[in-house]
Structure formats: structure tokens, C-alpha cells
PDB file of N, CA and C in Angstrom:
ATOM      1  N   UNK A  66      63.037 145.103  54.171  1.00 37.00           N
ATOM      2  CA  UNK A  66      64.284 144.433  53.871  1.00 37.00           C
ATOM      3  C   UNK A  66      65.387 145.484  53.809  1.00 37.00           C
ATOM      4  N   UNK A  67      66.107 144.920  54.321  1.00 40.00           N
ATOM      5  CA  UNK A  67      67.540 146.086  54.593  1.00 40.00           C
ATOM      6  C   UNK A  67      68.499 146.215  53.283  1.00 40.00           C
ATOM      7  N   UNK A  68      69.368 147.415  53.232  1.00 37.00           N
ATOM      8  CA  UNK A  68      69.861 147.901  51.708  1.00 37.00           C
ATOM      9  C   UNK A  68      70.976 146.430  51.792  1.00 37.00           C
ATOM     10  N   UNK A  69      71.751 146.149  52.970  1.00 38.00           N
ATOM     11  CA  UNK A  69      73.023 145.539  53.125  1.00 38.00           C
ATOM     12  C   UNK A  69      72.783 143.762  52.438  1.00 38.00           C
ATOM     13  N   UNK A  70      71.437 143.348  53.342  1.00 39.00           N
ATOM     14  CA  UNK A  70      71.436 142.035  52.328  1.00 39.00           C
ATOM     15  C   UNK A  70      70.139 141.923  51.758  1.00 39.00           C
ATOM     16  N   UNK A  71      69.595 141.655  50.304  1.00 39.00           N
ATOM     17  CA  UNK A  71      68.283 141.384  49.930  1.00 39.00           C
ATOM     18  C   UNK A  71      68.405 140.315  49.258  1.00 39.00           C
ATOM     19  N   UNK A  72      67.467 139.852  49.367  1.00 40.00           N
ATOM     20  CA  UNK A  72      67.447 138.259  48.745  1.00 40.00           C
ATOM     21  C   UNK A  72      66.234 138.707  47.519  1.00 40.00           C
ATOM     22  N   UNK A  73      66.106 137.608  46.913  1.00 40.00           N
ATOM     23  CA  UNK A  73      65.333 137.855  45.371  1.00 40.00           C
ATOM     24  C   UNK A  73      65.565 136.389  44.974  1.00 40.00           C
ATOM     25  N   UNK A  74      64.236 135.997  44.299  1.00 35.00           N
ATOM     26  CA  UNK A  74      64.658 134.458  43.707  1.00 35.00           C
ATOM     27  C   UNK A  74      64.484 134.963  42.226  1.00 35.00           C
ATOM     28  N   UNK A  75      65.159 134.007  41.388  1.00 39.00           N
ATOM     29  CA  UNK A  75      64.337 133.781  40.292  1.00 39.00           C
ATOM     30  C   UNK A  75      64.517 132.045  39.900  1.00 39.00           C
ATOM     31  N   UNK A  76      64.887 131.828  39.051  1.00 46.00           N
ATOM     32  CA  UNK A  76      64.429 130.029  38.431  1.00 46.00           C
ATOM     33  C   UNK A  76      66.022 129.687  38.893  1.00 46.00           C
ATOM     34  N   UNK A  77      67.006 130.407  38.971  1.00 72.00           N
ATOM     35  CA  UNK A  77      68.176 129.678  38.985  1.00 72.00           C
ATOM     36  C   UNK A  77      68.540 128.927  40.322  1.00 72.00           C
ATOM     37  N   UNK A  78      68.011 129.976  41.541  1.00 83.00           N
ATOM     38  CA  UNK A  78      67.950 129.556  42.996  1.00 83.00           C
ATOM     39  C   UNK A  78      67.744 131.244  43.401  1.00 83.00           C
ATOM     40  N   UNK A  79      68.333 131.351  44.491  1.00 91.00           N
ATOM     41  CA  UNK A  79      68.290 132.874  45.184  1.00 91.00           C
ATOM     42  C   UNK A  79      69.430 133.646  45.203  1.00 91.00           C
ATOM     43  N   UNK A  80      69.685 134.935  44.985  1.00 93.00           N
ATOM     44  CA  UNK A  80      70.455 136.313  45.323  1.00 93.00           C
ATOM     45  C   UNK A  80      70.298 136.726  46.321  1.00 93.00           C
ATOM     46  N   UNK A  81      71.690 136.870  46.999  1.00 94.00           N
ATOM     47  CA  UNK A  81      71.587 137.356  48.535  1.00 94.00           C
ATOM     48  C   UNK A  81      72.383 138.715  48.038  1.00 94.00           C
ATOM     49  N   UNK A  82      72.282 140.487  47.973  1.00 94.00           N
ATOM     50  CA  UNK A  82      73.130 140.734  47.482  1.00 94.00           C
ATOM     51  C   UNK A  82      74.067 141.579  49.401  1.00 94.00           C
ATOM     52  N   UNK A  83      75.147 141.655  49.232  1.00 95.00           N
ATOM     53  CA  UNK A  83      75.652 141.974  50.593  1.00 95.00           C
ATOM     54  C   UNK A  83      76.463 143.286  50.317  1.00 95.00           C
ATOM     55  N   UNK A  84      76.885 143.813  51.217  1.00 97.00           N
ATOM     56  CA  UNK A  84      77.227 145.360  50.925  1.00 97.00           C
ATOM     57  C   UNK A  84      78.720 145.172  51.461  1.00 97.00           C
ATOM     58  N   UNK A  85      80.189 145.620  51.081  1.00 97.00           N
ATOM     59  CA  UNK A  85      81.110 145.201  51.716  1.00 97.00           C
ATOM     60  C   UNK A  85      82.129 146.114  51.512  1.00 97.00           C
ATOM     61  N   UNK A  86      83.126 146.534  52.880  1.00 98.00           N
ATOM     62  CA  UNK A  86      83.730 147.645  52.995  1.00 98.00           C
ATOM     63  C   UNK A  86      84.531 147.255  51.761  1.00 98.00           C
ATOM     64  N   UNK A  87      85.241 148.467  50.947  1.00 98.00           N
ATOM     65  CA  UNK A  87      86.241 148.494  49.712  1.00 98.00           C
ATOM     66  C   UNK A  87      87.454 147.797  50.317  1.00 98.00           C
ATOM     67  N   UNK A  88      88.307 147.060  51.135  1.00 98.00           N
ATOM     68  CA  UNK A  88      89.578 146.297  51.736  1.00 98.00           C
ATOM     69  C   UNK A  88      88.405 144.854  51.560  1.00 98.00           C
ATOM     70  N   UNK A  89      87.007 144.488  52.355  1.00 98.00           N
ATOM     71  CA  UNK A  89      86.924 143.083  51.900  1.00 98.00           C
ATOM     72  C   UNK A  89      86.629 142.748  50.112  1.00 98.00           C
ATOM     73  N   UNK A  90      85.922 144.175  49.624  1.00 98.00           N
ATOM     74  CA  UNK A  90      85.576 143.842  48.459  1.00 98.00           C
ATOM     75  C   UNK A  90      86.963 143.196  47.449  1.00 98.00           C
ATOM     76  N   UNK A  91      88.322 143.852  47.756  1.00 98.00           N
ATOM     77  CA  UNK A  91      89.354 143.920  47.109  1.00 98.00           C
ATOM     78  C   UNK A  91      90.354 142.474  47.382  1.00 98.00           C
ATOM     79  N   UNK A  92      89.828 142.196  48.983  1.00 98.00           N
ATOM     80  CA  UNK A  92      90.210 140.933  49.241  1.00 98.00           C
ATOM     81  C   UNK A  92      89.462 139.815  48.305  1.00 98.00           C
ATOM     82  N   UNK A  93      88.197 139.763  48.153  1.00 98.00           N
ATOM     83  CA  UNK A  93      87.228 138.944  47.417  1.00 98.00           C
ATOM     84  C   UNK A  93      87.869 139.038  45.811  1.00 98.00           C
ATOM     85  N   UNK A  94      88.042 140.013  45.598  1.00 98.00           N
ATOM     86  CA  UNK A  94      88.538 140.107  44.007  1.00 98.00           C
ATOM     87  C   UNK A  94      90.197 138.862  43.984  1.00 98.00           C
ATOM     88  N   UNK A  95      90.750 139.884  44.588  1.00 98.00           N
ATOM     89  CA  UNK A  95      91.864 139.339  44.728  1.00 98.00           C
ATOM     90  C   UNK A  95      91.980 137.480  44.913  1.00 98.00           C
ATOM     91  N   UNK A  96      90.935 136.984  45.801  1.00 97.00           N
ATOM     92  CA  UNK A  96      91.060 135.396  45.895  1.00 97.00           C
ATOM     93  C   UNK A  96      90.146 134.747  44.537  1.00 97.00           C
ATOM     94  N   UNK A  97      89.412 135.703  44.247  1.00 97.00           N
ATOM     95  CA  UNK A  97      88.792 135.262  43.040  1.00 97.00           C
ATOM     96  C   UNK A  97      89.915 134.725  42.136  1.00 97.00           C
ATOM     97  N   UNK A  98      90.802 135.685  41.518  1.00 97.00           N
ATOM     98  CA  UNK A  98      92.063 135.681  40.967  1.00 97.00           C
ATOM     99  C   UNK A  98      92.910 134.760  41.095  1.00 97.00           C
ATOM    100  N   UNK A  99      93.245 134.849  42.719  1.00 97.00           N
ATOM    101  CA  UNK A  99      94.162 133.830  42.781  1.00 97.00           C
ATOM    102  C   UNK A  99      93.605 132.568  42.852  1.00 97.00           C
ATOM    103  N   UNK A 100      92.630 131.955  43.096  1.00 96.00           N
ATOM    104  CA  UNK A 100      92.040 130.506  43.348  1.00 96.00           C
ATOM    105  C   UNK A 100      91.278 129.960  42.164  1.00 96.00           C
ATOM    106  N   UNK A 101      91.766 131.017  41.302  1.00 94.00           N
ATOM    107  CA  UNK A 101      90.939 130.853  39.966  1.00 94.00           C
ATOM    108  C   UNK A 101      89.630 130.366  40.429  1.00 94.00           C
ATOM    109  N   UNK A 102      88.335 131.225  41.033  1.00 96.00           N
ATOM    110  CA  UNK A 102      86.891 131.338  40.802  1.00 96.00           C
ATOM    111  C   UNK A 102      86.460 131.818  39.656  1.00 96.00           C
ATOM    112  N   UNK A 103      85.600 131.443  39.312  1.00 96.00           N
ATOM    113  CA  UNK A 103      84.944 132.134  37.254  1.00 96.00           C
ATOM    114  C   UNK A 103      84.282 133.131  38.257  1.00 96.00           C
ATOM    115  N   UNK A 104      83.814 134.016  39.595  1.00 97.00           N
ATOM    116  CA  UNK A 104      83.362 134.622  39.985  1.00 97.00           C
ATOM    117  C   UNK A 104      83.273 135.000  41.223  1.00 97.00           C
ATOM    118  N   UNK A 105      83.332 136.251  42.123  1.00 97.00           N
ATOM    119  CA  UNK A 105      83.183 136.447  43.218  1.00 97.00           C
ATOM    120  C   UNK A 105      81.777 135.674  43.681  1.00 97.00           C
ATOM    121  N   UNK A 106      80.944 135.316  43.515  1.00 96.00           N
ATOM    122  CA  UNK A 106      79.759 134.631  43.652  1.00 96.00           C
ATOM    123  C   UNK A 106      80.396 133.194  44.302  1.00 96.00           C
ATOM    124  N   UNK A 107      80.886 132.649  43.009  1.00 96.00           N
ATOM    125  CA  UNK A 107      81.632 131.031  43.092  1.00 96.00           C
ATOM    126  C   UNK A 107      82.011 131.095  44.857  1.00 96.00           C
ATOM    127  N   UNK A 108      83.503 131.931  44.378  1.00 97.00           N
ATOM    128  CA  UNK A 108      84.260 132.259  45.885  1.00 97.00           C
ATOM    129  C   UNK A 108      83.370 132.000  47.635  1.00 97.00           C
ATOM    130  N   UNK A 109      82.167 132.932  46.872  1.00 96.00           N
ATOM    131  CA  UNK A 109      81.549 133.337  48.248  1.00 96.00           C
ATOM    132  C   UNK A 109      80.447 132.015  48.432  1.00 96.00           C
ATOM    133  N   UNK A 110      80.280 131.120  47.563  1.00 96.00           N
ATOM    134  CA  UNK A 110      79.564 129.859  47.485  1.00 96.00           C
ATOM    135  C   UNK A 110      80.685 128.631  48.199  1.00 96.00           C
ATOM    136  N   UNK A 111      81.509 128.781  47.869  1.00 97.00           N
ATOM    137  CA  UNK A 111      82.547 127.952  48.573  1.00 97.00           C
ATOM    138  C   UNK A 111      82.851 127.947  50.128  1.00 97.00           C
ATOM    139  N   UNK A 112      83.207 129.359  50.284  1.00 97.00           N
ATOM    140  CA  UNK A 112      83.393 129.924  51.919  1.00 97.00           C
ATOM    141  C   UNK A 112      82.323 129.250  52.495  1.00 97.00           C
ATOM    142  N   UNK A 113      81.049 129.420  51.958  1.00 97.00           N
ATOM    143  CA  UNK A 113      79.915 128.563  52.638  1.00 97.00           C
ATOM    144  C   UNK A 113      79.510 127.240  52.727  1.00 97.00           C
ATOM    145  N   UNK A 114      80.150 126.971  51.476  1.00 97.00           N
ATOM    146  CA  UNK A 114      80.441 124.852  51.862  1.00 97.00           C
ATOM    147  C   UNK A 114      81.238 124.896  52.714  1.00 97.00           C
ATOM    148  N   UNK A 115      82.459 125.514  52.835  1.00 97.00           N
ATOM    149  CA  UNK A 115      83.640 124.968  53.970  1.00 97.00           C
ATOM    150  C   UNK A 115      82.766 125.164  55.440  1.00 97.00           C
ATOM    151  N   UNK A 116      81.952 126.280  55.516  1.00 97.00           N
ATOM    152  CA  UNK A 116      81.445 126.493  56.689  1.00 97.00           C
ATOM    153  C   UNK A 116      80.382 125.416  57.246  1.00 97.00           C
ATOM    154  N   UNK A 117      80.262 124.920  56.256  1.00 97.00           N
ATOM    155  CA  UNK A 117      78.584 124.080  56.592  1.00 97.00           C
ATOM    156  C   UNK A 117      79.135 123.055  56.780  1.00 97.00           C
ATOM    157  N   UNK A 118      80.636 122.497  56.366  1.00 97.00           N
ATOM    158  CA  UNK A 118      81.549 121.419  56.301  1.00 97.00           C
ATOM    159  C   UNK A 118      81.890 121.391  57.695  1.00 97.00           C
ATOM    160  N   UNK A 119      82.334 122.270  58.184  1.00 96.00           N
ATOM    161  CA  UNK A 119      82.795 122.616  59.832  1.00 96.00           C
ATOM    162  C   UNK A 119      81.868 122.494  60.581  1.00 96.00           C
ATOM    163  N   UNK A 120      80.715 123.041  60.657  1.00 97.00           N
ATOM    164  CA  UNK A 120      79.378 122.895  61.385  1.00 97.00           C
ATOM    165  C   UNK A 120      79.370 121.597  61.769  1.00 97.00           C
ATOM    166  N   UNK A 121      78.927 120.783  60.463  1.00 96.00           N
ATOM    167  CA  UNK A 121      78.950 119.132  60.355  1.00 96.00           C
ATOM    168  C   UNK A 121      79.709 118.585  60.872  1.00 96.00           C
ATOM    169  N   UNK A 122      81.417 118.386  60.840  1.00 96.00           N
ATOM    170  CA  UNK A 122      81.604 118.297  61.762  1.00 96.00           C
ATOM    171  C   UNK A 122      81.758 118.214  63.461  1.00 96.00           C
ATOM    172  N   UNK A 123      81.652 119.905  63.254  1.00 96.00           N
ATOM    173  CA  UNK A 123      81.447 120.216  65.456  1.00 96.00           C
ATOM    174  C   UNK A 123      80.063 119.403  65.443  1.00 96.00           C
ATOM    175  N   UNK A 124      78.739 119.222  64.732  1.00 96.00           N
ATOM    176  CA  UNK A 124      77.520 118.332  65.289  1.00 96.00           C
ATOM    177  C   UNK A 124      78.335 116.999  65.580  1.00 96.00           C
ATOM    178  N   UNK A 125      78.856 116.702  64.470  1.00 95.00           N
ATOM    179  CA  UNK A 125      79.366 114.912  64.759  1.00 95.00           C
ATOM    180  C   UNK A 125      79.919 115.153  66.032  1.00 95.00           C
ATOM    181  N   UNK A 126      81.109 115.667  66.052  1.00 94.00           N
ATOM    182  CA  UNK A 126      82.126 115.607  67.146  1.00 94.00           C
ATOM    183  C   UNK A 126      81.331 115.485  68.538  1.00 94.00           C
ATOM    184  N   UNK A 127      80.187 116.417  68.540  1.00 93.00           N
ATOM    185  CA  UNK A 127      79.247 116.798  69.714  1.00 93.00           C
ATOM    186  C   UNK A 127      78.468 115.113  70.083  1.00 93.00           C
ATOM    187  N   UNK A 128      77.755 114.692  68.869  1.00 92.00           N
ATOM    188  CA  UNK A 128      77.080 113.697  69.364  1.00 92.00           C
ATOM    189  C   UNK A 128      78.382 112.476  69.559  1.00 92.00           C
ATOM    190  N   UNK A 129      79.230 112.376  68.939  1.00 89.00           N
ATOM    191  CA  UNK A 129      80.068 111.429  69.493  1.00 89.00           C
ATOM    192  C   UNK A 129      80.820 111.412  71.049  1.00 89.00           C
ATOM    193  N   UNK A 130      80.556 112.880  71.167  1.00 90.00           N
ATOM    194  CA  UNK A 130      81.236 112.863  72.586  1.00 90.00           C
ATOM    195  C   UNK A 130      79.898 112.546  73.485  1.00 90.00           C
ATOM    196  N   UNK A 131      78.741 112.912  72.980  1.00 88.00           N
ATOM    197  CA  UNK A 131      77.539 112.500  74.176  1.00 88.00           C
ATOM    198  C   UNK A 131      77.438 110.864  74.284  1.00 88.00           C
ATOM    199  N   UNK A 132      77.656 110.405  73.160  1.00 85.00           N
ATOM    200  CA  UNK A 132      77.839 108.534  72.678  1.00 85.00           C
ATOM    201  C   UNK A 132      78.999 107.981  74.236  1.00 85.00           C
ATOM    202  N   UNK A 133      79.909 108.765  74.348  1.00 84.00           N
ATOM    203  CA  UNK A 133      80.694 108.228  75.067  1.00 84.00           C
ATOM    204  C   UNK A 133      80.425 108.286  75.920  1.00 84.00           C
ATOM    205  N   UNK A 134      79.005 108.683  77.276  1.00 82.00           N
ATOM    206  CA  UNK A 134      78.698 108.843  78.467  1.00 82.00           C
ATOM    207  C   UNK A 134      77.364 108.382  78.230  1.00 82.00           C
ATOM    208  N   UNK A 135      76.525 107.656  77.151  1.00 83.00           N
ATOM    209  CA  UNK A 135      75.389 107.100  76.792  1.00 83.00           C
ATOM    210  C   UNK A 135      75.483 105.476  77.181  1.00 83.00           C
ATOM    211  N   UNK A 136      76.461 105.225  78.347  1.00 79.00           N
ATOM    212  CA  UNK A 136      76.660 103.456  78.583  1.00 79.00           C
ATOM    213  C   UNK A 136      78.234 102.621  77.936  1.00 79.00           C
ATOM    214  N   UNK A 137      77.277 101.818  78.682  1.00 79.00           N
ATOM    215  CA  UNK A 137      78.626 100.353  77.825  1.00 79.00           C
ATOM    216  C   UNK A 137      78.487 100.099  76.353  1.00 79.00           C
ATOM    217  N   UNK A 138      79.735 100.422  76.085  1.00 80.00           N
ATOM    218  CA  UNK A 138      79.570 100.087  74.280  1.00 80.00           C
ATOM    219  C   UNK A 138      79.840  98.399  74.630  1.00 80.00           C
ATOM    220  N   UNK A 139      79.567  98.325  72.637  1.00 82.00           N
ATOM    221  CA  UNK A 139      79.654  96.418  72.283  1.00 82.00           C
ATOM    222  C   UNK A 139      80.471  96.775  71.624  1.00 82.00           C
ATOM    223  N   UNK A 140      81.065  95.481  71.684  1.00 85.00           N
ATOM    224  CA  UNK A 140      82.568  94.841  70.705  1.00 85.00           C
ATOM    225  C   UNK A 140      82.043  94.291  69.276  1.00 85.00           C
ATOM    226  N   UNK A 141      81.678  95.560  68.442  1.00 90.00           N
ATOM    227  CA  UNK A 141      81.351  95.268  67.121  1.00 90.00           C
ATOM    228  C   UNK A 141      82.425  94.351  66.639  1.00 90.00           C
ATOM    229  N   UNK A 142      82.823  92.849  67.183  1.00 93.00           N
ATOM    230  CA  UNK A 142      83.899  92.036  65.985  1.00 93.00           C
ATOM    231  C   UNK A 142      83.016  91.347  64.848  1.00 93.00           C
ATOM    232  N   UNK A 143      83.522  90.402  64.246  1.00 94.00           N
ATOM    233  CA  UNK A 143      83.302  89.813  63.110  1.00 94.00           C
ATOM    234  C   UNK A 143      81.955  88.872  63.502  1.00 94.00           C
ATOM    235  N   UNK A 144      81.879  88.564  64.512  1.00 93.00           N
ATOM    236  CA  UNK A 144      80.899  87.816  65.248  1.00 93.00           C
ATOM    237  C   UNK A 144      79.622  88.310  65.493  1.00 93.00           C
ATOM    238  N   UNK A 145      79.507  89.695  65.725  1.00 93.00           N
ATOM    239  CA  UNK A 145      79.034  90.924  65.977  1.00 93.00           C
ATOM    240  C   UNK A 145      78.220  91.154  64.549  1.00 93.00           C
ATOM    241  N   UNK A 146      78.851  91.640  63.663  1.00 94.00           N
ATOM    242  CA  UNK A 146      78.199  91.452  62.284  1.00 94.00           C
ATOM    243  C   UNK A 146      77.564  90.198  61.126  1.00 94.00           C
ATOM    244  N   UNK A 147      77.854  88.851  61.967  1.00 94.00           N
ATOM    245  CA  UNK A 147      77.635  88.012  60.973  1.00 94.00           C
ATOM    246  C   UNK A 147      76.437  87.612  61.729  1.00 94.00           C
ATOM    247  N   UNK A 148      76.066  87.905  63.179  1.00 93.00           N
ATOM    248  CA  UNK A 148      74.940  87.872  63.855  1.00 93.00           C
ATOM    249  C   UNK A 148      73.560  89.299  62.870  1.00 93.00           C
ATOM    250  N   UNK A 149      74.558  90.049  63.394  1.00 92.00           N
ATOM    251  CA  UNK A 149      73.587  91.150  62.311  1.00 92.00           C
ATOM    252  C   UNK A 149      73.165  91.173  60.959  1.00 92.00           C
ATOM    253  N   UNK A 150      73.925  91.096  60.543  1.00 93.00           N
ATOM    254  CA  UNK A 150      73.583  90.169  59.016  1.00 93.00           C
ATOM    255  C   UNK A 150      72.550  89.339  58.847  1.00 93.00           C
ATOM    256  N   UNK A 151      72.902  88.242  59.624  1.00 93.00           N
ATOM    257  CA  UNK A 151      71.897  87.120  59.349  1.00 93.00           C
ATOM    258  C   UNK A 151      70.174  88.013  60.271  1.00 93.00           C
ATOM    259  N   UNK A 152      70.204  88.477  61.169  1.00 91.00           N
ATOM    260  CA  UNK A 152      69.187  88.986  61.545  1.00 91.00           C
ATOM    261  C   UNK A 152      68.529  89.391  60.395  1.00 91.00           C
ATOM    262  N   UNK A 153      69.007  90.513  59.285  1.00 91.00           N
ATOM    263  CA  UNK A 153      68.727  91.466  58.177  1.00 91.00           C
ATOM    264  C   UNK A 153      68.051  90.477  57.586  1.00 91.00           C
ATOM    265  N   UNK A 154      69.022  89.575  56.792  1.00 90.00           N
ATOM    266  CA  UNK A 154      68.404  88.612  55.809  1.00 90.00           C
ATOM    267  C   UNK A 154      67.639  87.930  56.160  1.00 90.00           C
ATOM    268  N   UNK A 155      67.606  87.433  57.479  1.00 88.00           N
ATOM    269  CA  UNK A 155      66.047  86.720  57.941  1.00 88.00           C
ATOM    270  C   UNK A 155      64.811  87.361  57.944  1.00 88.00           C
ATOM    271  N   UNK A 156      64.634  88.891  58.178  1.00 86.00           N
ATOM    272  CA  UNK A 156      63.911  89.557  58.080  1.00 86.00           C
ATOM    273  C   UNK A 156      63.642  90.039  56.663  1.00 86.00           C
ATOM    274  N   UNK A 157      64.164  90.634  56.310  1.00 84.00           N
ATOM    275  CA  UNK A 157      64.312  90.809  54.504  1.00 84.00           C
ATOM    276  C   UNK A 157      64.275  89.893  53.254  1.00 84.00           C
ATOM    277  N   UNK A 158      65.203  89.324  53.651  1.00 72.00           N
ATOM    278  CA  UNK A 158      65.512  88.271  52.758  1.00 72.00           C
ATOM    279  C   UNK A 158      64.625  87.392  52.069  1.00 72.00           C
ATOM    280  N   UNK A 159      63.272  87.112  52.951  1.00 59.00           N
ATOM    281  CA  UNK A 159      62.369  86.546  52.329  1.00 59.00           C
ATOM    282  C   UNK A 159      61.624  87.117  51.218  1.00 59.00           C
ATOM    283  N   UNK A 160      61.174  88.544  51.568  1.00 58.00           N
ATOM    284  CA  UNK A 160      60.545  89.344  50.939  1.00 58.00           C
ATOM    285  C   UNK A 160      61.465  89.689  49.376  1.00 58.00           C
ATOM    286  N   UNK A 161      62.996  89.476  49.687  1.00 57.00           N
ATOM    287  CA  UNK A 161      63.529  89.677  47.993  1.00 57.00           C
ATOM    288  C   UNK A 161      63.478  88.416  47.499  1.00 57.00           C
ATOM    289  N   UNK A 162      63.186  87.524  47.781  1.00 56.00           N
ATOM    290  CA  UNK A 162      63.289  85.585  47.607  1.00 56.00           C
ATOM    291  C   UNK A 162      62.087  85.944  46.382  1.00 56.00           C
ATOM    292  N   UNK A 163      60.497  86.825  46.867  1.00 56.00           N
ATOM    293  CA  UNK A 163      59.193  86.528  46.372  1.00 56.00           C
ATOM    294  C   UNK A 163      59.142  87.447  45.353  1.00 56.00           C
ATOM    295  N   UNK A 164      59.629  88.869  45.629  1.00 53.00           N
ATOM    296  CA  UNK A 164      59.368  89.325  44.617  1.00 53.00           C
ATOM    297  C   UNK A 164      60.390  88.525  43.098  1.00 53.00           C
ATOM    298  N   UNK A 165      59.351  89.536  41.806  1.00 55.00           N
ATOM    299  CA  UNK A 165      60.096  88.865  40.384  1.00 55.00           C
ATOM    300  C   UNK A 165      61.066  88.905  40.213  1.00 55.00           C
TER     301      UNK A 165
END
């Protein structure tokens, strides 16, 4: 395992620890400060939701654009769902009728 990142668990979850030139370390302090984080940790836990937030996105975006060359779409109207519906509850519906 390399000096720059080591991971380590204990009961809380995992430590990644990372090694970082003195200008990002000072940047990290500094947004700590200003974004009011209780910790450079917090900070660097966040950067990584936004990232995983973006990811999620570009996947959606990706399969929605393959959706659009996957055929003829249907005209989900009101007609559309009250057909679907009733499909559900015909299928289901009995089974919540029996139980207590």
C-alpha cells in the first residue's frame, strides 16, 4: 500500500488518508472555513457526493439518449394509465382483498 493513500477501517466506516501539495492543503482549509465544514474530512465527503451526483446524472442522460433510438415511444395520456392501473389491481389487488 502506497504512503499517498491508505485506507484502514475501523467500526465508524473507512480512512482513506491522501497526501496533498501545501497550496491544495491550504485551499481545503480555507473552504473548510468558508463553507463552514466542522472538518476538512466533511469538505472532502461532500466533493464526493457532488461527484457521484454528476456521474448519476451523465448515466441517466446516457440511457435516456439510448431510449430515444430504442423505437416508437407511447403516448403515456390519462388513458394510458387508467389501463395500467387497472392491469396492477387486477393482478394484485386480489391478493390485498385476502390477506387480514
Amino acid at each position: 500500500m502506497s504512503d499517498s493513500a491508505r485506507q484502514s477501517s475501523d467500526t465508524s466506516g473507512t480512512s482513506l488518508n491522501v497526501s496533498l501539495p501545501s497550496e491544495m492543503r491550504a485551499f481545503v482549509d480555507d473552504a473548510v472555513a468558508r463553507e463552514h465544514f466542522g472538518s476538512a474530512s466533511e469538505f472532502i465527503r461532500e466533493l464526493i457526493r457532488r461527484a457521484q451526483r454528476a456521474r448519476d446524472k451523465e448515466e441517466l442522460e446516457l440511457e435516456l439518449l439510448e431510449s430515444l433510438g430504442s423505437g416508437a415511444g407511447i403516448n403515456a395520456d390519462a388513458k394510458f394509465w387508467k389501463r395500467k392501473r387497472a392491469r396492477v389491481e387486477k393482478r394484485h389487488g386480489a391478493k390485498r382483498r385476502k390477506a387480514p
